Each structure stands twice: as structure tokens, then as C-alpha cells.
Coordinates of C-alpha atoms in Angstrom, one line a residue:
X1 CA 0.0 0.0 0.0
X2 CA 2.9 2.3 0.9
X3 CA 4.0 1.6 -2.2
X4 CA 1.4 2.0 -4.2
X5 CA 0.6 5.2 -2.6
X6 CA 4.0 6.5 -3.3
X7 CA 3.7 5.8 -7.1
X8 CA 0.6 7.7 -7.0
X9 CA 2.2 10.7 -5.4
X10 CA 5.0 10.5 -7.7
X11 CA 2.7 10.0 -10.9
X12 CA 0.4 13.0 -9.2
X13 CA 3.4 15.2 -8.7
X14 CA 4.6 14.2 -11.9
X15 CA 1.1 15.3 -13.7
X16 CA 1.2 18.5 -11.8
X17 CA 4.4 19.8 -12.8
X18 CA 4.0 20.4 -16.3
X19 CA 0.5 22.4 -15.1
X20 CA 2.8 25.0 -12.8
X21 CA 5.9 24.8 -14.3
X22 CA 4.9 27.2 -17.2
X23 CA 3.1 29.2 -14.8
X24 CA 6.1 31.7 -15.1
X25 CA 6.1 31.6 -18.5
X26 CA 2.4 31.7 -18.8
X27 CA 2.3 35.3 -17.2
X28 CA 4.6 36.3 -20.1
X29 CA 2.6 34.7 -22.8
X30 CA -0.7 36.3 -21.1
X31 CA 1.1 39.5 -21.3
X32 CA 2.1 38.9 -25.0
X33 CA -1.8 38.0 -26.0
X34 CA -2.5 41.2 -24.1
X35 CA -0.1 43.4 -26.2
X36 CA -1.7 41.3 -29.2
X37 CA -5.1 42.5 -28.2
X38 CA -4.5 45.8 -27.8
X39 CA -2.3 46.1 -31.3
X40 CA -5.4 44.1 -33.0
X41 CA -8.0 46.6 -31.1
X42 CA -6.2 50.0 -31.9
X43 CA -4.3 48.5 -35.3
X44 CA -6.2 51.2 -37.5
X45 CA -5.3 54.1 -34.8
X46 CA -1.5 52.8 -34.7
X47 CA -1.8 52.7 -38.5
X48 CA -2.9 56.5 -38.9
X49 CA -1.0 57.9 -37.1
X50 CA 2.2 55.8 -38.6
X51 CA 0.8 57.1 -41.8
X52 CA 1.0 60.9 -40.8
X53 CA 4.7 60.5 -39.3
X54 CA 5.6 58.3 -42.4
X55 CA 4.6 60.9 -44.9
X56 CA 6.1 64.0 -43.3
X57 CA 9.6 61.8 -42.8
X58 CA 8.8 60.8 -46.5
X59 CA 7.9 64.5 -47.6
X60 CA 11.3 66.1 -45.6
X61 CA 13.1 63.4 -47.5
X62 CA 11.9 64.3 -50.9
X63 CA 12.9 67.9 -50.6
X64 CA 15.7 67.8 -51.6
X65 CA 15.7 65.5 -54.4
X66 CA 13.3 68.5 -57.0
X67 CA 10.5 66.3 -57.9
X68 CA 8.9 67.5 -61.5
X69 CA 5.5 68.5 -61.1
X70 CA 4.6 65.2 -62.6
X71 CA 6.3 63.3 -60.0
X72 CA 4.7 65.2 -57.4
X73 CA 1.4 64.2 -59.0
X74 CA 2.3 60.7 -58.8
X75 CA 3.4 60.9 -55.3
X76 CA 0.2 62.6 -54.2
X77 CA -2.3 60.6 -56.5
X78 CA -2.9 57.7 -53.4
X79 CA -3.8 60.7 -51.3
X80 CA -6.5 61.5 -54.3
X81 CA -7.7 58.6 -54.4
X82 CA -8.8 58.8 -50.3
X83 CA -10.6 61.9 -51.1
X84 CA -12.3 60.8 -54.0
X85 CA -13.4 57.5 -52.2
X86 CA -14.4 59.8 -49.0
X87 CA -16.2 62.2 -51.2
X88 CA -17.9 59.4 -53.4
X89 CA -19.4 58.1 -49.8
X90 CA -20.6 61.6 -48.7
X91 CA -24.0 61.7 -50.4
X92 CA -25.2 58.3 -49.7
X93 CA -24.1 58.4 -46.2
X94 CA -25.8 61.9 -45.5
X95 CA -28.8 61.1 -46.9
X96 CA -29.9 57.6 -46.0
X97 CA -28.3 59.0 -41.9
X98 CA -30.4 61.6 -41.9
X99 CA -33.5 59.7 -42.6
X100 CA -32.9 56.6 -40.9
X101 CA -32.1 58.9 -38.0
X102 CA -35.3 61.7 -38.3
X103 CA -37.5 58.2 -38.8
X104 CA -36.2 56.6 -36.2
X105 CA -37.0 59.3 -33.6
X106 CA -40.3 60.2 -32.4
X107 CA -41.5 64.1 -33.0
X108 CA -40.9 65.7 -29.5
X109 CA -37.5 64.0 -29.1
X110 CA -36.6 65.3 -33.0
X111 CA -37.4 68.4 -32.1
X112 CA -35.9 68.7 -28.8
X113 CA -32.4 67.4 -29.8
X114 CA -32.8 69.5 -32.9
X115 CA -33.2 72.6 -30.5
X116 CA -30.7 72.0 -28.2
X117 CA -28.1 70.6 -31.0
X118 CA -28.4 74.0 -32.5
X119 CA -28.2 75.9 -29.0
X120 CA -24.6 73.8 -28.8
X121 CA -23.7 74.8 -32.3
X122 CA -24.7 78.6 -32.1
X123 CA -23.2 79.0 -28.7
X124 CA -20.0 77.1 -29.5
X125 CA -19.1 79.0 -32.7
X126 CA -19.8 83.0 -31.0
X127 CA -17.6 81.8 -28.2
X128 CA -14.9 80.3 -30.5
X129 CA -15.4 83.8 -32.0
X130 CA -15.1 85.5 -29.2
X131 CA -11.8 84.0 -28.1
X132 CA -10.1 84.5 -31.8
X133 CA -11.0 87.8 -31.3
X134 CA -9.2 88.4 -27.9
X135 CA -6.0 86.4 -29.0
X136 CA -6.0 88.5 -32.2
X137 CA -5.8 91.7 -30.0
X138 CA -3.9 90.7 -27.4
X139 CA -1.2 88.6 -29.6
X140 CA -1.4 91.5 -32.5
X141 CA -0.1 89.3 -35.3
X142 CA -0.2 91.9 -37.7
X143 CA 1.8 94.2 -36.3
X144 CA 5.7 95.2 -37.7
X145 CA 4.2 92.8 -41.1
X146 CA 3.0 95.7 -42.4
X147 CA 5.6 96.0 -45.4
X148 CA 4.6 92.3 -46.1
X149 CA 3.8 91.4 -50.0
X150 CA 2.5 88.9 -51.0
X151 CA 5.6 88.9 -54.0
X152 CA 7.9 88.7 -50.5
X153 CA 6.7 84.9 -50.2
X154 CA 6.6 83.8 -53.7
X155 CA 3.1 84.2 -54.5
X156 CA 3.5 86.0 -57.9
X157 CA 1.6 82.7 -59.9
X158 CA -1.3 82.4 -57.1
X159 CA -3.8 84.1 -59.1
X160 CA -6.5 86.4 -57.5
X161 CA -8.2 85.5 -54.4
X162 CA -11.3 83.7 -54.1
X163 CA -14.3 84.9 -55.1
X164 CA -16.7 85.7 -51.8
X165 CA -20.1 83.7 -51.3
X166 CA -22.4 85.6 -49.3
X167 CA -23.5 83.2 -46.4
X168 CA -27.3 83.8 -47.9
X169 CA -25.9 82.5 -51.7
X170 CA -25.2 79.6 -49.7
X171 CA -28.3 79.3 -48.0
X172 CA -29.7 79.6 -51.4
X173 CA -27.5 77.7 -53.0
X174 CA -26.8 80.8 -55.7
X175 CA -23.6 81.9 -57.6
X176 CA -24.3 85.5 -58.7
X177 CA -20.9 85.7 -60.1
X178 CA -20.5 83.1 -63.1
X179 CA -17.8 81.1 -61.8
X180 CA -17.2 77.4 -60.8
X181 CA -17.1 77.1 -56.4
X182 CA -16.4 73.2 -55.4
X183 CA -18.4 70.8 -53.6
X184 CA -22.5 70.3 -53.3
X185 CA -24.6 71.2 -51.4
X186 CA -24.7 69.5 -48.4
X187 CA -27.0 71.7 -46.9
X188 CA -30.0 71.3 -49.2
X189 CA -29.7 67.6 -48.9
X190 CA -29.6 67.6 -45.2
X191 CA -32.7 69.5 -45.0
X192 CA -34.1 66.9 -47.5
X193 CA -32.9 64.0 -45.5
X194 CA -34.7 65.3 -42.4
X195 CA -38.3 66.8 -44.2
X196 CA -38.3 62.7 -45.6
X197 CA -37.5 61.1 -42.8
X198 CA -40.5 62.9 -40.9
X199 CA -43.0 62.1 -43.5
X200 CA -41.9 58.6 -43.8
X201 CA -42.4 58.3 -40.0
X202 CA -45.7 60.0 -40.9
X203 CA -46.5 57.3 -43.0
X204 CA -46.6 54.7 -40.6
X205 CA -47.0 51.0 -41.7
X206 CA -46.6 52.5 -45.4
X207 CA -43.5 53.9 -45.3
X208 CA -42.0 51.1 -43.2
X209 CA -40.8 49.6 -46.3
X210 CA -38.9 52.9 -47.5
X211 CA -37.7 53.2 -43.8
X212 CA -35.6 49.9 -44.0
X213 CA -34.6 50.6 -47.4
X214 CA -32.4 53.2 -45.9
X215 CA -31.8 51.2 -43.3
X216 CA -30.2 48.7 -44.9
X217 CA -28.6 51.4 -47.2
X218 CA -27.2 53.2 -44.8
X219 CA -25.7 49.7 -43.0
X220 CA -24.4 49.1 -46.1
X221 CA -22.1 52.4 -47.1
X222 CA -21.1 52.4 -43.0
X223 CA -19.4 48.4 -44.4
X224 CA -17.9 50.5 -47.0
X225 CA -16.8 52.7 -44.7
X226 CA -15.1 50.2 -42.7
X227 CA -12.9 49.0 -45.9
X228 CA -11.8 52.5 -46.8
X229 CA -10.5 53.1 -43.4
X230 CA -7.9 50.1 -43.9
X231 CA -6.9 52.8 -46.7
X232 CA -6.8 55.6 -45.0
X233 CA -2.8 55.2 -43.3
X234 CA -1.8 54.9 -47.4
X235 CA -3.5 57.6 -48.6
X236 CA -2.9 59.9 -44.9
X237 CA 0.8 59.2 -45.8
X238 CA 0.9 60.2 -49.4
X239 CA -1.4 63.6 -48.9
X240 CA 1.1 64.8 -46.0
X241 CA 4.3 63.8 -47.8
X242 CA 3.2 65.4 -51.2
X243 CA 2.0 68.6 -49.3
X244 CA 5.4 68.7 -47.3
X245 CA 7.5 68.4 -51.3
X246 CA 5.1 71.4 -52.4
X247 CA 6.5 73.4 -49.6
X248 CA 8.4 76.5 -51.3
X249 CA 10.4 78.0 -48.3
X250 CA 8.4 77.3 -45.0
X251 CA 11.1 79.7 -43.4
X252 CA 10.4 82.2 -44.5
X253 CA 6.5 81.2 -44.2
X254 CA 7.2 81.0 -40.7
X255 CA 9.5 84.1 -40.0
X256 CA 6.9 86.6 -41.9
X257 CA 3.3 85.0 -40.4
X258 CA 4.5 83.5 -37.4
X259 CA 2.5 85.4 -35.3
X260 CA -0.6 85.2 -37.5
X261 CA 0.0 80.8 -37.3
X262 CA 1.2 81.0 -33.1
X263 CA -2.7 83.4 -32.7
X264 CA -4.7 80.8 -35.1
X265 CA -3.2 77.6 -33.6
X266 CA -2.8 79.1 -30.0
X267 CA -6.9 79.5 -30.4
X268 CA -7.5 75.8 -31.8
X269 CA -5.5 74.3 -28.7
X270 CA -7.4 76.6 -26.2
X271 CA -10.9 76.2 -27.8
X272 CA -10.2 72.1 -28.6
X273 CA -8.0 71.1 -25.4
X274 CA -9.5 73.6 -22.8
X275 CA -13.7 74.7 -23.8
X276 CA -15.1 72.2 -25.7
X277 CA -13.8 69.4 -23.4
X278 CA -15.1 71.9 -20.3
X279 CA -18.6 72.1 -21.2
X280 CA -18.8 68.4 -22.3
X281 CA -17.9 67.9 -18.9
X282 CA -20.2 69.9 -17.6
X283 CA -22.8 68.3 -18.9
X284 CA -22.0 64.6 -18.4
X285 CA -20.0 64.8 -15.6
X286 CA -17.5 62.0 -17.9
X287 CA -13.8 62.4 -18.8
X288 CA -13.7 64.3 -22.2
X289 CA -10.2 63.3 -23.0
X290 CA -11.3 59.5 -22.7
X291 CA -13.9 60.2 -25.0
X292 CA -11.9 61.9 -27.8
X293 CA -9.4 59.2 -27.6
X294 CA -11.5 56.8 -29.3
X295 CA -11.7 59.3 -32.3
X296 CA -7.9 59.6 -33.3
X297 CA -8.4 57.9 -36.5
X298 CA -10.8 60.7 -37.1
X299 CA -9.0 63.5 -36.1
X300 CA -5.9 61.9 -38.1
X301 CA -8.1 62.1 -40.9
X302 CA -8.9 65.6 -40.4
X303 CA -5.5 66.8 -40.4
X304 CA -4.6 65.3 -43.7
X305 CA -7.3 65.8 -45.7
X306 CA -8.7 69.2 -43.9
X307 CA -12.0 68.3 -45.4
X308 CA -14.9 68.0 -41.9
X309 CA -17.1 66.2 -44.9
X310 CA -14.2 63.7 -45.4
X311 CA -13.8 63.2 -42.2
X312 CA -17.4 62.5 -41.1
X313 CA -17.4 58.9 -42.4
X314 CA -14.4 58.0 -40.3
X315 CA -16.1 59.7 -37.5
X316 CA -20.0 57.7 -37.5
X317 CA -18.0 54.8 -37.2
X318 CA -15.4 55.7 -34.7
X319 CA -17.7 57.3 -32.3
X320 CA -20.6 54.7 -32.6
X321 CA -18.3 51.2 -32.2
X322 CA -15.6 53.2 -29.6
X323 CA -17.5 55.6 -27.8
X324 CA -21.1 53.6 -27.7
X325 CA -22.7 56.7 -28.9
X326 CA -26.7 55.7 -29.9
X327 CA -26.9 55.4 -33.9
X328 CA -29.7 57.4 -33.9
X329 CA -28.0 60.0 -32.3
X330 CA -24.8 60.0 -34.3
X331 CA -26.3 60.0 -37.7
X332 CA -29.1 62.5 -37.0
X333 CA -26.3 65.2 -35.3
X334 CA -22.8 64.4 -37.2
X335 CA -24.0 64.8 -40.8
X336 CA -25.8 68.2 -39.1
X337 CA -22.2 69.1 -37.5
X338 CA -20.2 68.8 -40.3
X339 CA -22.3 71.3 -42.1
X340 CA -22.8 73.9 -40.0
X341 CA -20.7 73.9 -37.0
X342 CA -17.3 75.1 -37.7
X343 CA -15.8 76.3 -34.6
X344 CA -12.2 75.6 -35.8
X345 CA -12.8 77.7 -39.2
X346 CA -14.5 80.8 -36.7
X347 CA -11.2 81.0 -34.5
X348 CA -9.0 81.2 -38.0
X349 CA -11.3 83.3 -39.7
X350 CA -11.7 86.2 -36.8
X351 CA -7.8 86.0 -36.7
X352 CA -7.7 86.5 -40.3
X353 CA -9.7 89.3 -40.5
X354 CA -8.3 91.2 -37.2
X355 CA -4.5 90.0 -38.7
X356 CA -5.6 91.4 -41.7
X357 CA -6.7 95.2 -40.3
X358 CA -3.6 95.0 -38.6
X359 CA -1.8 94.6 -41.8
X360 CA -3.4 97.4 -43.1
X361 CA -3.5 100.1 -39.9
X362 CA -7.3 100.1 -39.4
X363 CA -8.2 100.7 -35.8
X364 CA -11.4 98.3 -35.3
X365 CA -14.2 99.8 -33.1
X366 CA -16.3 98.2 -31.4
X367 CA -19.1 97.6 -34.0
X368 CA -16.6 96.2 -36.4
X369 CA -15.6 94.0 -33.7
X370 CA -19.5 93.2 -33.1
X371 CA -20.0 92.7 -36.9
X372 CA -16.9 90.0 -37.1
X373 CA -18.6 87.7 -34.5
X374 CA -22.0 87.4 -35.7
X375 CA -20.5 87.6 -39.9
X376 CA -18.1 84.6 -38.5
X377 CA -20.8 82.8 -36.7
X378 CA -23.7 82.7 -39.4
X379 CA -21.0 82.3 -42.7
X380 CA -19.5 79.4 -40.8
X381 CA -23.2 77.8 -41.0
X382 CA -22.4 77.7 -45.2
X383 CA -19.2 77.4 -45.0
X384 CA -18.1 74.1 -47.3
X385 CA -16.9 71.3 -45.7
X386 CA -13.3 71.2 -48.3
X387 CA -10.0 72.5 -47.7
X388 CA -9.3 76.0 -47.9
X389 CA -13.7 76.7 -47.8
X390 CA -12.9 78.9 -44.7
X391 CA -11.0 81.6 -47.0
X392 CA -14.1 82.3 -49.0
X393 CA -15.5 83.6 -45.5
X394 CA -12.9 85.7 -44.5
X395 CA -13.8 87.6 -47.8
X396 CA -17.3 87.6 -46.8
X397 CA -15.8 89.3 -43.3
X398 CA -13.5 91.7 -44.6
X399 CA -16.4 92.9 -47.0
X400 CA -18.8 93.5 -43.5
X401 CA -16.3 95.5 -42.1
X402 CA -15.0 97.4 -45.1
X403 CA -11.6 95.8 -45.3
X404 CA -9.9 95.2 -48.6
X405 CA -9.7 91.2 -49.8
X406 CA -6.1 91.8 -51.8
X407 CA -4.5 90.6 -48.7
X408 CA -6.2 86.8 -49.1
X409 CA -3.2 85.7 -50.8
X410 CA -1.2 85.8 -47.4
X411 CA -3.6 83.5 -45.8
X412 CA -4.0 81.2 -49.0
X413 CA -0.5 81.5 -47.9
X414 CA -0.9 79.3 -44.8
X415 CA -4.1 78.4 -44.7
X416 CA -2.6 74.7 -45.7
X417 CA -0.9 74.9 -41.9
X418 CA -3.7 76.2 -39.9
X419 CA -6.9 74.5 -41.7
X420 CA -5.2 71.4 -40.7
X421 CA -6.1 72.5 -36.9
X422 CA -9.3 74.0 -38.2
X423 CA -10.7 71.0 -39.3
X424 CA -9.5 69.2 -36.2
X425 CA -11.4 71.2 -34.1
X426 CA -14.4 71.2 -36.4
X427 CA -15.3 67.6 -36.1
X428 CA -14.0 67.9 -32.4
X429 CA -17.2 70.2 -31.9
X430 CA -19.1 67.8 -33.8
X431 CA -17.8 64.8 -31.7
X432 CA -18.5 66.4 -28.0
X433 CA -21.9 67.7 -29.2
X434 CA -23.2 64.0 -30.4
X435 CA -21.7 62.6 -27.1
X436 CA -23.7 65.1 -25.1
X437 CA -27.0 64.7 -27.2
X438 CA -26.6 60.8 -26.7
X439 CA -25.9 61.5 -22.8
X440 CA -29.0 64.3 -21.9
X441 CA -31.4 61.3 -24.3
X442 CA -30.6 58.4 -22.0
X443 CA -31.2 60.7 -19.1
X444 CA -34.3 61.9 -20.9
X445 CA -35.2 58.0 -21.3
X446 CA -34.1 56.8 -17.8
X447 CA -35.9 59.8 -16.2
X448 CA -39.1 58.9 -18.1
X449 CA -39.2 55.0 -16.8
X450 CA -38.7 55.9 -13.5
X451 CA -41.7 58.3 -13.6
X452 CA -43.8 55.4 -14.8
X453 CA -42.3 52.6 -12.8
X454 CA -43.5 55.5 -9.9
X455 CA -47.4 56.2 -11.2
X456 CA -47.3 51.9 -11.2
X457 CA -46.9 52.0 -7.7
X458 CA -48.9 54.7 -7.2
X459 CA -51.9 53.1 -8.3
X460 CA -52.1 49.6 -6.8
X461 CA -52.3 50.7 -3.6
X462 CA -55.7 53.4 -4.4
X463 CA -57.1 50.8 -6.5
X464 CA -60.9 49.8 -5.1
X465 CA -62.5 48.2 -8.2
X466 CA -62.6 47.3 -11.3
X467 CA -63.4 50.4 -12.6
X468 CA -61.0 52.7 -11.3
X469 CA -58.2 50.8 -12.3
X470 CA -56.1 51.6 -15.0
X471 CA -55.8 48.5 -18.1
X472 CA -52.0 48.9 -17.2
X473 CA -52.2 47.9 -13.6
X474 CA -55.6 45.6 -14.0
X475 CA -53.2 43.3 -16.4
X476 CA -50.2 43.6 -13.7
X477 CA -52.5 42.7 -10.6
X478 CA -55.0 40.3 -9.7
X479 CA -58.5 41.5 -9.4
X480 CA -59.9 41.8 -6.3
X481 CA -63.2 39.7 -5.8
X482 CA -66.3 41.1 -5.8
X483 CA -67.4 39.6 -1.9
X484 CA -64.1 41.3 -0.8
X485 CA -65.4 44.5 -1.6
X486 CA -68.1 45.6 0.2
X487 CA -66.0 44.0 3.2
X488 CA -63.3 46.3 2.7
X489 CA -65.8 49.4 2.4
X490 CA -67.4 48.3 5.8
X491 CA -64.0 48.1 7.4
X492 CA -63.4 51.7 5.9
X493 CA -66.4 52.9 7.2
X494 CA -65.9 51.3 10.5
X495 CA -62.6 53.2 10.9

């Protein structure tokens, strides 16, 4: 028996040591599936941003080989190809959003979130103006530029400015002045999008059909989505490179509009790393900064292609699968956002247009000041979602306040610097707001069940017949018999 009993501890020791001897190793190898986790998890983060440092090592490198213009071409026609699948996904993606989204939610709530999404926005932009504004005066970024030319920075071949768009034009979708203006108008088709959706929820059983038409539609581009963001590190890497070649003299860029770049920036970092993230706190009581760092493929995206309408397909998918934001939320408010909230292009366009009087020796009074924030407010509202759209505004500005527009050419100058932050901060607005809508409608909705869950309870107890029961709590409870009843009234009486 000893014996036996000794072969069995040996053979039992024996099977246990292969079970705890790896258990060192094991907690390496759990480690390494951990690491592999998170690399699979954040692989298309990781990915961007690779792409952004690859292209500006790849761009410094190129400098100083003098690409043709050709060659250029080539090297930036991956980065084309990102914008033109980004922009080929913009209609459908707006338009079947819009009216899954209006459909999906019921009148009071449509109009409620509607109400306070365009409180957010107004509010928002005036104080983004408001800040510019301040930094513009206090930072001065015009003054000792005012012997600047535009022939100082090698901007002989840049042509004439833009031609202005009055924010109205864009409202109405006109061009008084026969010339060709890019992009479509998203506006028009998002008030579309929203007028069907209603009457298809109108509709009722009719127009359930037509409701999961768009449904489906809209699943379907959000999976095309998801296969062009596998692209997006390529085409990230071959828009900054290219940009970085194209680059005549950034020093002297930088020596001549510093200041005018420091004020516009400075503003983006205060107004995207200080407000926004502020009053989303405020009104979730929720760590902003966690929230925006499940949108850095987004904001990646924004700095290379400064387009907010390129960006927003990145973004309805980022901030629904990351940040658990309600579909119905997201793809009622970004598609909105990304069309008229533009607090980024607000900050650079009050700079502009106070760097701008600078640069010409025009004291602004205070209804000139007055006149910049609400003409920078309501233009941003038109403003298109494309890389340099926001200089067409500051035209619009200068025009309010009397200004001349000859001086565009220094911002077209920069602008491919600072609309890189502008756009950041645009669909950072547009990000916050949607996580605050999604966070005041499940309050909305908790608050609601709890006020029924309470008239329930309420009720049982009152209940005395048949009759003065609701069919809600009749269903719930068991009815009382009709011998009990005159009982319980004697016994009422009695006491």
C-alpha cells in the first residue's frame, strides 16, 4: 500500500508539474496575448497615425531631391484617391443618416435634440469667436508685417483670391458671379434628409418599407466605410508627404506669419483642449479626454485631408463602435455638425480678419468687432466642408467691415498649416456635441421610466374596483373579488 501510494504521489506530482511549471512563462505569454489584443484593437489608430509621421519623414526626405511636377502628382495621386473615395461616400451616407435617423426618432424628441443641438452649435461658434478675437488683439499678429507682399513669399503665380459667397448664396444655393465654387450642397440635402425622414415616419405602416430601405442602405455604405478606413494610413501618408515636397520656403513662411500661425493655432489648442472638453464635462460629468481618444483615426483624418465632410465617415463609425454613442444619435447630429458647425474655421477666420486690419492700420471699433462675431458665426453655418472653404469667408468678413480682400493671398499662404487645426477642431465640436445629445437622451429616457415605474406603484395601492383601475395595472395585478369589496368598504367605514 505504501508503495502503491508512493507511485501515486509520484505519478500526481509528476502530472502536476507540467501544469505549474509554465506558470512563469504563462504570465509572459498572457502578457504577449494582451499586447496582441490591444495592437489588434487600436491596429487602425496605430496605422494612422504611422501614416501621418511616415509621410512628413517621407515629404522632408523628398525635398531635396526637386521632384517634376509630374512626379509630385504621382506621389500625391494615393492621397487623391482617399478623397475621392471619401467624397464618393458623402452623399449616400448623409442622406440615407439623416433619414434613418429623423424616422427613427419620435416628433418631441426630434425636435428637442434638434433645439438643443443648435443651441450647442450657435453658442459654441460666438464663443470660438469671441476667443479668436481676444487672442487677435492681445497677440497682435499683424503688427511690424505691415511692409509684407504677398511677391515677399513667392506668391507672384497664385492668381487672385477667391471669389466671396455671401453666407445667404449659400443658403440659397446661388452663384451671382458666373464662376465654378467646389463641392455640393450638403446643406439642401440635409434638410431633405430630415423633411423625408418625418413624413416617412408619418406614414406609418406605409412607409415602413422605404424606412428599412435606408436602413439597410445606410448599413451598407457604414461596411464601405469600414474597408476604406484600412486605406486611410496609405493615402494619410501620401497627402502629407506630397503637401510637405510642395512646400516653397516654410522659413520664410514661418519668420513673416509666425504670429498670424502662433494666434490661429494658440486658439484651436485653447478652444479644442481647454472649452469644448469643459462644457462636455459639464454636462455629463465624464472624462472628455477618454472620450476623444476613441476618435484619433478621425482627427488623423482631419489633419490630412482638412475636409470635416471627409472626415465624417471615419467619425460615424469611430464614435458609434468606440464611444457607444446611440446610432440614432450620431447620424441625426454628425451629418448636421459637419455642415454647420465650424468652430475651428470661426477661430482662423476672426484671426484673419483682425491680422488682416492689422496689416493694413485700421483701428477696429467696437461695432466692427460686433460685426466679425456674428458675420463669422452665421458664414460658418455655409461654410463648405473642403479644404481651404474657410477663405471664401474671411472675404465675406473683410467685405462686413469694409476691409480690402487683396490681402487673401497671405492667408491662401498658410491656410494649408492652420486649416489642418481648423478641421481638427471642427469635427472635435461635432464629436462632443453628439456625445452630449446621446448623454441628456438616455437621461431623458431613464428619467421617463422611472416616472412610470413610480405612477405603477402609485396606483395599486388606491385601487378599489374594477373600474378605477387603469388597463395597465388591472393586467399587472390580480383582481380583487367582488365579496371582498363591500368587506373592505365596511371596514373603511368602521374606521
Amino acid at each position: 500500500m505504501e508503495k502503491s501510494s508512493e507511485t501515486n504521489g509520484y505519478l500526481d506530482s509528476a502530472q502536476a508539474g507540467p501544469a505549474e511549471a509554465p506558470s512563469a512563462p504563462g504570465t509572459a505569454a498572457g502578457r504577449a496575448r494582451r499586447c496582441a489584443g490591444f495592437l489588434r484593437r487600436h491596429a487602425l489608430v496605430l496605422l494612422t497615425v504611422s501614416g501621418v509621421l511616415a509621410g512628413a519623414g517621407l515629404g522632408a526626405a523628398l525635398r531635396g531631391v526637386g521632384l517634376s511636377r509630374t512626379q509630385i502628382t504621382y506621389l500625391a495621386f494615393p492621397g487623391d484617391m482617399l478623397l475621392r473615395m471619401l467624397r464618393m461616400i458623402i452623399l449616400p451616407l448623409v442622406v440615407c443618416s439623416l433619414v434613418s435617423g429623423a424616422a427613427s426618432l419620435d416628433a418631441s424628441s426630434l425636435g428637442r435634440l434638434g433645439g438643443i443641438a443648435v443651441a450647442y452649435f450657435g453658442l459654441t461658434t460666438l464663443g470660438a469667436s469671441a476667443l479668436a478675437v481676444a487672442l487677435a488683439f492681445i497677440i497682435k499678429p499683424g503688427s511690424g508685417a505691415q511692409t509684407l507682399q504677398s511677391s515677399d513669399l513667392g506668391l507672384e503665380d497664385s492668381g487672385p483670391p477667391p471669389v466671396p459667397k455671401e453666407t445667404v448664396d449659400s443658403f440659397l444655393d446661388l452663384v451671382p458671379i458666373s464662376t465654378e465654387i467646389e463641392g455640393m450642397n450638403i446643406l439642401g440635402l440635409v434638410l431633405f434628409a430630415l423633411v423625408l425622414g418625418v413624413a416617412l415616419k408619418k406614414l406609418g405602416s406605409e412607409g415602413e418599407d422605404l424606412i428599412r430601405f435606408f436602413n439597410a442602405f445606410n448599413e451598407a455604405t457604414m461596411v464601405l466605410v469600414s474597408w476604406i478606413m484600412w486605406y486611410v494610413p496609405v493615402g494619410i501618408m501620401s497627402l502629407v508627404g506630397s503637401k510637405i515636397v510642395e512646400m516653397k520656403d516654410i522659413i520664410v513662411l514661418v519668420t513673416s506669419l509666425g504670429k498670424y500661425i502662433f494666434a490661429s493655432i494658440l486658439g484651436h489648442v485653447i478652444h479644442g483642449g481647454i472649452v469644448l472638453p469643459l462644457i462636455y464635462f459639464v454636462f455629463t460629468r465624464k472624462n472628455p479626454f477618454r472620450f476623444l481618444l476613441g476618435l484619433l483615426t478621425p482627427f488623423a483624418t482631419a489633419f490630412a485631408t482638412c475636409s470635416s465632410s471627409a472626415t465624417l465617415p471615419s467619425m460615424m463609425k469611430c464614435i458609434e463602435e468606440n464611444n457607444g454613442v446611440d446610432k440614432r444619435i450620431s447620424r441625426f447630429i454628425l451629418p448636421i455638425g459637419a455642415t454647420v458647425n465650424m468652430d475651428g474655421a470661426a477661430i482662423f477666420q476672426c484671426v484673419a480678419a483682425v491680422f488682416i486690419a492689422q496689416l493694413n492700420n485700421v483701428e477696429l471699433n467696437a461695432g466692427q468687432i460686433f460685426t466679425i462675431l456674428v458675420t463669422a458665426t452665421a458664414s460658418s453655418v455655409g461654410a463648405a466642408g473642403v479644404p481651404a472653404g474657410g477663405v471664401l469667408t474671411i472675404a465675406i468678413i473683410l467685405e462686413a467691415i469694409g476691409l480690402p480682400t487683396h490681402d487673401l493671398s497671405l492667408i491662401l499662404a498658410v491656410d494649408w498649416i492652420v486649416d489642418r487645426t481648423t478641421t481638427v477642431v471642427n469635427v472635435e465640436g461635432d464629436a462632443l456635441g453628439a456625445g452630449i445629445l446621446h448623454h441628456l437622451n438616455q437621461k431623458t429616457m431613464k428619467k421617463g421610466e422611472q416616472e412610470l415605474s413610480e405612477v405603477k406603484v402609485e396606483a395599486i395601492p388606491n385601487c378599489k374596483s374594477e373600474l378605477e383601475t387603469s388597463p395597465l395595472v388591472t393586467h399587472q395585478n390580480p383582481v380583487v373579488p367582488a365579496a371582498s369589496v363591500p368587506e373592505l368598504e365596511s371596514k373603511e367605514s368602521v374606521l
